[in-house]
PDB file of C-alpha atoms in Angstrom:
ATOM      1  CA  VAL A   1     143.991 123.025 138.318  1.00 84.00           C
ATOM      2  CA  LEU A   2     145.774 126.631 138.751  1.00 91.00           C
ATOM      3  CA  CYS A   3     141.778 127.945 138.282  1.00 95.00           C
ATOM      4  CA  ARG A   4     140.390 125.195 141.121  1.00 93.00           C
ATOM      5  CA  SER A   5     143.160 126.752 142.932  1.00 95.00           C
ATOM      6  CA  LEU A   6     142.500 129.978 142.472  1.00 95.00           C
ATOM      7  CA  LEU A   7     138.896 129.755 143.005  1.00 96.00           C
ATOM      8  CA  ALA A   8     138.882 128.224 146.034  1.00 96.00           C
ATOM      9  CA  ALA A   9     141.871 130.157 147.024  1.00 97.00           C
ATOM     10  CA  SER A  10     139.555 133.595 146.671  1.00 96.00           C
ATOM     11  CA  LEU A  11     136.545 131.771 148.429  1.00 96.00           C
ATOM     12  CA  ALA A  12     138.682 131.249 151.883  1.00 96.00           C
ATOM     13  CA  SER A  13     140.536 134.550 151.137  1.00 97.00           C
ATOM     14  CA  PRO A  14     138.902 136.935 149.274  1.00 96.00           C
ATOM     15  CA  ASP A  15     141.198 140.183 150.173  1.00 96.00           C
ATOM     16  CA  TYR A  16     143.822 138.442 147.907  1.00 97.00           C
ATOM     17  CA  ALA A  17     142.003 138.504 145.240  1.00 97.00           C
ATOM     18  CA  PRO A  18     144.119 141.674 143.193  1.00 97.00           C
ATOM     19  CA  SER A  19     147.348 138.825 143.553  1.00 97.00           C
ATOM     20  CA  TYR A  20     145.399 136.479 142.145  1.00 97.00           C
ATOM     21  CA  ALA A  21     143.655 138.094 139.575  1.00 98.00           C
ATOM     22  CA  ALA A  22     147.461 139.745 138.791  1.00 97.00           C
ATOM     23  CA  LEU A  23     148.501 136.504 138.672  1.00 97.00           C
ATOM     24  CA  MET A  24     145.770 134.723 136.055  1.00 97.00           C
ATOM     25  CA  ALA A  25     146.553 138.321 134.044  1.00 97.00           C
ATOM     26  CA  VAL A  26     150.360 137.130 133.745  1.00 97.00           C
ATOM     27  CA  VAL A  27     149.351 133.472 132.726  1.00 97.00           C
ATOM     28  CA  ASN A  28     146.811 134.688 130.443  1.00 98.00           C
ATOM     29  CA  THR A  29     148.862 137.054 127.642  1.00 97.00           C
ATOM     30  CA  LYS A  30     150.314 133.412 127.580  1.00 96.00           C
ATOM     31  CA  LEU A  31     147.839 130.222 128.200  1.00 96.00           C
ATOM     32  CA  PRO A  32     144.619 132.284 126.865  1.00 97.00           C
ATOM     33  CA  GLU A  33     143.038 129.369 127.363  1.00 96.00           C
ATOM     34  CA  VAL A  34     143.442 129.109 130.848  1.00 96.00           C
ATOM     35  CA  GLY A  35     142.405 132.567 131.802  1.00 97.00           C
ATOM     36  CA  GLU A  36     139.473 132.122 129.737  1.00 96.00           C
ATOM     37  CA  LEU A  37     138.324 128.824 132.131  1.00 96.00           C
ATOM     38  CA  LEU A  38     139.230 130.905 134.899  1.00 97.00           C
ATOM     39  CA  LEU A  39     136.606 133.411 133.841  1.00 97.00           C
ATOM     40  CA  SER A  40     133.961 131.252 133.169  1.00 97.00           C
ATOM     41  CA  ARG A  41     134.082 129.067 136.051  1.00 97.00           C
ATOM     42  CA  ALA A  42     133.958 131.916 137.946  1.00 97.00           C
ATOM     43  CA  VAL A  43     131.127 133.281 136.356  1.00 97.00           C
ATOM     44  CA  LEU A  44     129.063 129.719 136.962  1.00 97.00           C
ATOM     45  CA  SER A  45     130.216 130.116 140.130  1.00 97.00           C
ATOM     46  CA  PHE A  46     128.719 133.173 140.924  1.00 97.00           C
ATOM     47  CA  ARG A  47     125.261 132.460 139.240  1.00 97.00           C
ATOM     48  CA  ARG A  48     125.450 129.395 141.699  1.00 96.00           C
ATOM     49  CA  TYR A  49     125.785 130.719 144.745  1.00 97.00           C
ATOM     50  CA  TYR A  50     123.536 133.650 143.748  1.00 97.00           C
ATOM     51  CA  ARG A  51     121.258 131.219 143.021  1.00 95.00           C
ATOM     52  CA  LEU A  52     121.713 129.598 146.704  1.00 96.00           C
ATOM     53  CA  ARG A  53     121.620 132.536 148.479  1.00 95.00           C
ATOM     54  CA  ASP A  54     124.600 132.431 150.223  1.00 97.00           C
ATOM     55  CA  ARG A  55     126.226 135.915 150.236  1.00 96.00           C
ATOM     56  CA  ALA A  56     129.889 135.076 151.216  1.00 97.00           C
ATOM     57  CA  ALA A  57     130.427 133.203 148.384  1.00 97.00           C
ATOM     58  CA  VAL A  58     128.785 135.571 146.260  1.00 98.00           C
ATOM     59  CA  SER A  59     131.249 137.906 147.568  1.00 97.00           C
ATOM     60  CA  SER A  60     134.383 136.072 147.500  1.00 98.00           C
ATOM     61  CA  THR A  61     133.710 135.146 144.070  1.00 98.00           C
ATOM     62  CA  LEU A  62     132.568 138.577 142.817  1.00 98.00           C
ATOM     63  CA  ALA A  63     135.949 139.937 144.541  1.00 98.00           C
ATOM     64  CA  LEU A  64     137.618 137.978 141.893  1.00 98.00           C
ATOM     65  CA  LEU A  65     135.594 138.749 139.275  1.00 98.00           C
ATOM     66  CA  GLY A  66     136.104 142.208 140.161  1.00 98.00           C
ATOM     67  CA  HIS A  67     139.460 142.177 139.708  1.00 98.00           C
ATOM     68  CA  LEU A  68     139.698 139.926 136.630  1.00 98.00           C
ATOM     69  CA  PHE A  69     138.061 142.946 134.712  1.00 98.00           C
ATOM     70  CA  ASN A  70     140.640 146.020 136.567  1.00 98.00           C
ATOM     71  CA  GLN A  71     143.615 143.737 135.068  1.00 98.00           C
ATOM     72  CA  GLY A  72     141.936 143.596 131.701  1.00 97.00           C
ATOM     73  CA  MET A  73     140.788 140.059 131.399  1.00 98.00           C
ATOM     74  CA  ALA A  74     136.295 140.674 131.280  1.00 98.00           C
ATOM     75  CA  HIS A  75     134.926 143.293 129.364  1.00 97.00           C
ATOM     76  CA  GLU A  76     132.729 145.589 131.085  1.00 98.00           C
ATOM     77  CA  LEU A  77     129.256 144.058 129.818  1.00 97.00           C
ATOM     78  CA  LEU A  78     129.716 141.190 132.536  1.00 98.00           C
ATOM     79  CA  SER A  79     129.786 143.774 135.399  1.00 98.00           C
ATOM     80  CA  LEU A  80     126.629 146.051 133.951  1.00 98.00           C
ATOM     81  CA  GLN A  81     125.253 142.230 133.754  1.00 98.00           C
ATOM     82  CA  ILE A  82     126.300 141.120 137.359  1.00 98.00           C
ATOM     83  CA  LEU A  83     124.888 144.541 139.117  1.00 98.00           C
ATOM     84  CA  THR A  84     122.036 144.690 137.216  1.00 97.00           C
ATOM     85  CA  VAL A  85     120.896 141.171 138.420  1.00 97.00           C
ATOM     86  CA  LEU A  86     122.093 142.410 142.032  1.00 97.00           C
ATOM     87  CA  LEU A  87     119.773 145.332 141.814  1.00 96.00           C
ATOM     88  CA  GLU A  88     116.886 143.829 139.942  1.00 92.00           C
ATOM     89  CA  GLY A  89     112.975 143.419 140.951  1.00 84.00           C
ATOM     90  CA  ASP A  90     110.891 146.048 142.890  1.00 82.00           C
ATOM     91  CA  VAL A  91     112.885 146.090 146.196  1.00 83.00           C
ATOM     92  CA  PRO A  92     116.032 143.920 146.042  1.00 92.00           C
ATOM     93  CA  THR A  93     117.170 142.448 149.681  1.00 93.00           C
ATOM     94  CA  GLU A  94     119.163 143.965 151.266  1.00 93.00           C
ATOM     95  CA  ASP A  95     122.286 141.502 150.628  1.00 95.00           C
ATOM     96  CA  SER A  96     121.857 141.759 147.173  1.00 96.00           C
ATOM     97  CA  VAL A  97     122.074 145.930 147.723  1.00 96.00           C
ATOM     98  CA  ASP A  98     125.307 145.960 150.199  1.00 96.00           C
ATOM     99  CA  VAL A  99     126.814 143.391 147.771  1.00 97.00           C
ATOM    100  CA  ALA A 100     126.227 145.242 144.979  1.00 97.00           C
ATOM    101  CA  VAL A 101     127.690 148.245 146.301  1.00 97.00           C
ATOM    102  CA  GLY A 102     130.945 146.214 147.257  1.00 97.00           C
ATOM    103  CA  TYR A 103     131.691 145.547 144.010  1.00 98.00           C
ATOM    104  CA  LEU A 104     130.465 149.047 142.307  1.00 98.00           C
ATOM    105  CA  CYS A 105     133.503 150.122 144.874  1.00 97.00           C
ATOM    106  CA  THR A 106     135.749 147.377 143.617  1.00 98.00           C
ATOM    107  CA  VAL A 107     135.645 147.894 139.372  1.00 98.00           C
ATOM    108  CA  GLY A 108     133.844 151.382 139.750  1.00 98.00           C
ATOM    109  CA  ARG A 109     136.833 153.805 138.586  1.00 97.00           C
ATOM    110  CA  ARG A 110     137.613 151.737 135.682  1.00 97.00           C
ATOM    111  CA  LEU A 111     133.898 150.732 135.246  1.00 98.00           C
ATOM    112  CA  SER A 112     133.923 154.318 134.870  1.00 97.00           C
ATOM    113  CA  GLU A 113     136.771 154.852 132.335  1.00 97.00           C
ATOM    114  CA  VAL A 114     135.033 152.631 129.703  1.00 97.00           C
ATOM    115  CA  SER A 115     131.254 153.045 130.383  1.00 97.00           C
ATOM    116  CA  PRO A 116     130.343 156.053 131.906  1.00 97.00           C
ATOM    117  CA  ALA A 117     126.725 155.851 130.495  1.00 98.00           C
ATOM    118  CA  GLY A 118     126.549 152.154 132.465  1.00 97.00           C
ATOM    119  CA  VAL A 119     127.722 153.281 135.826  1.00 98.00           C
ATOM    120  CA  HIS A 120     125.088 156.769 135.499  1.00 97.00           C
ATOM    121  CA  ALA A 121     122.200 154.135 134.779  1.00 97.00           C
ATOM    122  CA  VAL A 122     123.259 152.506 138.198  1.00 97.00           C
ATOM    123  CA  MET A 123     123.987 155.560 140.097  1.00 97.00           C
ATOM    124  CA  GLU A 124     120.370 155.771 139.156  1.00 97.00           C
ATOM    125  CA  ARG A 125     118.758 152.619 140.208  1.00 96.00           C
ATOM    126  CA  MET A 126     120.638 152.786 144.005  1.00 95.00           C
ATOM    127  CA  ARG A 127     119.572 156.647 143.997  1.00 95.00           C
ATOM    128  CA  GLY A 128     116.026 155.400 143.049  1.00 94.00           C
ATOM    129  CA  LEU A 129     116.266 153.043 146.047  1.00 93.00           C
ATOM    130  CA  LEU A 130     117.287 155.553 148.609  1.00 92.00           C
ATOM    131  CA  HIS A 131     114.887 158.317 147.867  1.00 92.00           C
ATOM    132  CA  GLU A 132     111.800 155.195 148.053  1.00 90.00           C
ATOM    133  CA  GLY A 133     113.046 154.503 150.979  1.00 87.00           C
ATOM    134  CA  SER A 134     112.146 150.543 149.541  1.00 84.00           C
ATOM    135  CA  ILE A 135     115.266 148.999 151.356  1.00 91.00           C
ATOM    136  CA  GLY A 136     116.530 149.116 155.264  1.00 92.00           C
ATOM    137  CA  ARG A 137     118.125 151.178 156.986  1.00 93.00           C
ATOM    138  CA  ARG A 138     122.002 149.500 156.673  1.00 92.00           C
ATOM    139  CA  ALA A 139     121.301 149.344 153.155  1.00 94.00           C
ATOM    140  CA  GLN A 140     120.830 153.094 152.825  1.00 95.00           C
ATOM    141  CA  TYR A 141     123.723 153.779 155.039  1.00 95.00           C
ATOM    142  CA  ARG A 142     125.844 151.451 152.157  1.00 95.00           C
ATOM    143  CA  VAL A 143     124.547 153.516 149.201  1.00 96.00           C
ATOM    144  CA  GLU A 144     125.028 156.843 151.028  1.00 96.00           C
ATOM    145  CA  THR A 145     128.551 155.664 151.570  1.00 96.00           C
ATOM    146  CA  LEU A 146     128.871 154.943 147.485  1.00 97.00           C
ATOM    147  CA  LEU A 147     127.383 157.981 146.561  1.00 96.00           C
ATOM    148  CA  LYS A 148     129.743 159.738 148.593  1.00 97.00           C
ATOM    149  CA  VAL A 149     132.536 157.385 147.212  1.00 97.00           C
ATOM    150  CA  LYS A 150     131.250 158.092 143.303  1.00 96.00           C
ATOM    151  CA  ARG A 151     131.707 161.953 143.882  1.00 96.00           C
ATOM    152  CA  GLY A 152     134.999 161.439 144.513  1.00 97.00           C
ATOM    153  CA  GLY A 153     135.990 159.230 141.642  1.00 96.00           C
ATOM    154  CA  PHE A 154     136.703 156.271 143.701  1.00 97.00           C
ATOM    155  CA  ALA A 155     139.571 157.756 144.914  1.00 96.00           C
ATOM    156  CA  ASP A 156     140.610 155.148 147.609  1.00 96.00           C
ATOM    157  CA  TYR A 157     139.398 152.453 145.288  1.00 97.00           C
ATOM    158  CA  PRO A 158     142.312 152.201 142.526  1.00 96.00           C
ATOM    159  CA  PRO A 159     141.630 149.515 140.277  1.00 96.00           C
ATOM    160  CA  ILE A 160     144.494 147.767 140.899  1.00 97.00           C
ATOM    161  CA  PRO A 161     145.842 147.870 144.819  1.00 94.00           C
ATOM    162  CA  ASP A 162     149.771 147.766 145.013  1.00 92.00           C
ATOM    163  CA  ALA A 163     149.791 148.680 141.248  1.00 92.00           C
ATOM    164  CA  ASP A 164     154.172 148.804 141.484  1.00 93.00           C
ATOM    165  CA  GLU A 165     153.295 145.262 142.565  1.00 94.00           C
ATOM    166  CA  LEU A 166     150.123 143.644 140.748  1.00 97.00           C
ATOM    167  CA  ASP A 167     150.090 146.396 137.354  1.00 96.00           C
ATOM    168  CA  LEU A 168     152.435 143.517 135.833  1.00 96.00           C
ATOM    169  CA  VAL A 169     150.632 143.332 132.057  1.00 97.00           C
ATOM    170  CA  GLU A 170     150.735 146.098 129.021  1.00 95.00           C
ATOM    171  CA  GLU A 171     147.461 147.500 128.195  1.00 94.00           C
ATOM    172  CA  GLU A 172     148.444 145.732 124.559  1.00 96.00           C
ATOM    173  CA  ASP A 173     149.473 142.545 126.046  1.00 96.00           C
ATOM    174  CA  GLN A 174     146.066 142.385 127.589  1.00 96.00           C
ATOM    175  CA  ILE A 175     143.339 139.738 126.081  1.00 97.00           C
ATOM    176  CA  THR A 176     139.580 140.000 126.696  1.00 98.00           C
ATOM    177  CA  PHE A 177     136.673 138.038 126.838  1.00 97.00           C
ATOM    178  CA  ASP A 178     133.417 138.784 126.252  1.00 96.00           C
ATOM    179  CA  THR A 179     132.141 135.984 128.693  1.00 97.00           C
ATOM    180  CA  GLY A 180     128.284 137.195 129.263  1.00 97.00           C
ATOM    181  CA  LEU A 181     126.658 136.054 132.896  1.00 96.00           C
ATOM    182  CA  ASP A 182     123.921 134.543 130.394  1.00 94.00           C
ATOM    183  CA  ASP A 183     126.220 133.095 127.963  1.00 94.00           C
ATOM    184  CA  PRO A 184     124.793 129.201 127.834  1.00 91.00           C
ATOM    185  CA  GLY A 185     127.879 127.674 126.636  1.00 87.00           C
ATOM    186  CA  LEU A 186     129.629 127.709 129.852  1.00 92.00           C
ATOM    187  CA  LYS A 187     131.053 124.985 131.082  1.00 89.00           C
ATOM    188  CA  MET A 188     132.921 124.216 134.346  1.00 87.00           C
ATOM    189  CA  GLU A 189     135.230 121.505 132.626  1.00 80.00           C
ATOM    190  CA  ASP A 190     135.725 119.514 135.550  1.00 69.00           C
ATOM    191  CA  HIS A 191     137.615 117.001 133.870  1.00 54.00           C
ATOM    192  CA  LEU A 192     140.252 119.417 133.317  1.00 63.00           C
ATOM    193  CA  ASP A 193     141.384 119.557 136.844  1.00 59.00           C
ATOM    194  CA  ARG A 194     142.729 115.743 136.670  1.00 60.00           C
ATOM    195  CA  PHE A 195     146.570 115.127 135.558  1.00 56.00           C
ATOM    196  CA  ARG A 196     146.133 112.124 132.521  1.00 60.00           C
ATOM    197  CA  TYR A 197     148.854 110.802 130.892  1.00 53.00           C
ATOM    198  CA  ASP A 198     149.533 111.556 127.103  1.00 60.00           C
ATOM    199  CA  GLU A 199     150.615 108.147 125.237  1.00 65.00           C
ATOM    200  CA  ASP A 200     150.940 110.004 122.389  1.00 71.00           C
ATOM    201  CA  TYR A 201     153.122 113.620 123.810  1.00 54.00           C
ATOM    202  CA  ASP A 202     156.289 113.374 121.848  1.00 65.00           C
ATOM    203  CA  GLY A 203     154.768 112.803 118.594  1.00 66.00           C
ATOM    204  CA  GLY A 204     152.208 116.060 119.356  1.00 62.00           C
ATOM    205  CA  GLU A 205     154.994 118.215 120.435  1.00 62.00           C
ATOM    206  CA  GLU A 206     156.643 116.958 116.915  1.00 66.00           C
ATOM    207  CA  GLU A 207     153.119 118.181 115.286  1.00 61.00           C
TER     208      GLU A 207
END
C-alpha cells in the first residue's frame, strides 16, 4: 500500500520525489522487501510508460528512480541502462533527449562519483547528437545546457536536495538492490496492495 501510494504521489507531484525517496530509504533499512518492491514497480512503470510514449509519466517516474539511486537504493547500472534506452537509435526523439537530460541532471553528480566512465560515454553520445545536427533546436539547447552543467560538476543539482532534512540514512546502513531495467523476474505484485486477515497471525508471530 505504501509503494502504491508513493508511486501515485510521484506521478502527481514529481517535485516531491526527493522526499518520497528519503522516506523509502529510511523504511528500506528496516524493511528491505518494501524498498525492493517499490524499485521493481518503478522500473516496470517506466518500461510501460516509455512503451506508451507517455512523456509526463516517464519523467515523473524517473524523478523517483533518480532519487532512489541518489539515496543508495538502486545500483548505478540501472541509471546507465535507462540513459542508454532513452538515447538509443540513430536519431532519438526530442522528448527522449529532453527526458535523458533531466534524468542526468538528477543523478549526474552521484553517478559521476561511482561510474565516471559511464557518464563520459553518455556525454559523448550527447555531443555526437549535437554535432550531427540530427535533433531539433529545443533538444540541441537542452544538450548544450547539460554540457555546461556537466562542466560545472552538476553543482546546481545536489544528489539530495535539502540534505539537512532528507539525508537521513548513513551510507553503511544503505541497502542497494541490483535491479536491472531488463530483469525478467520483476513483478508488480498487486495482491500486496490489499490487506488480508491472517487467522494464524499469533501462531506465526510465535514462530
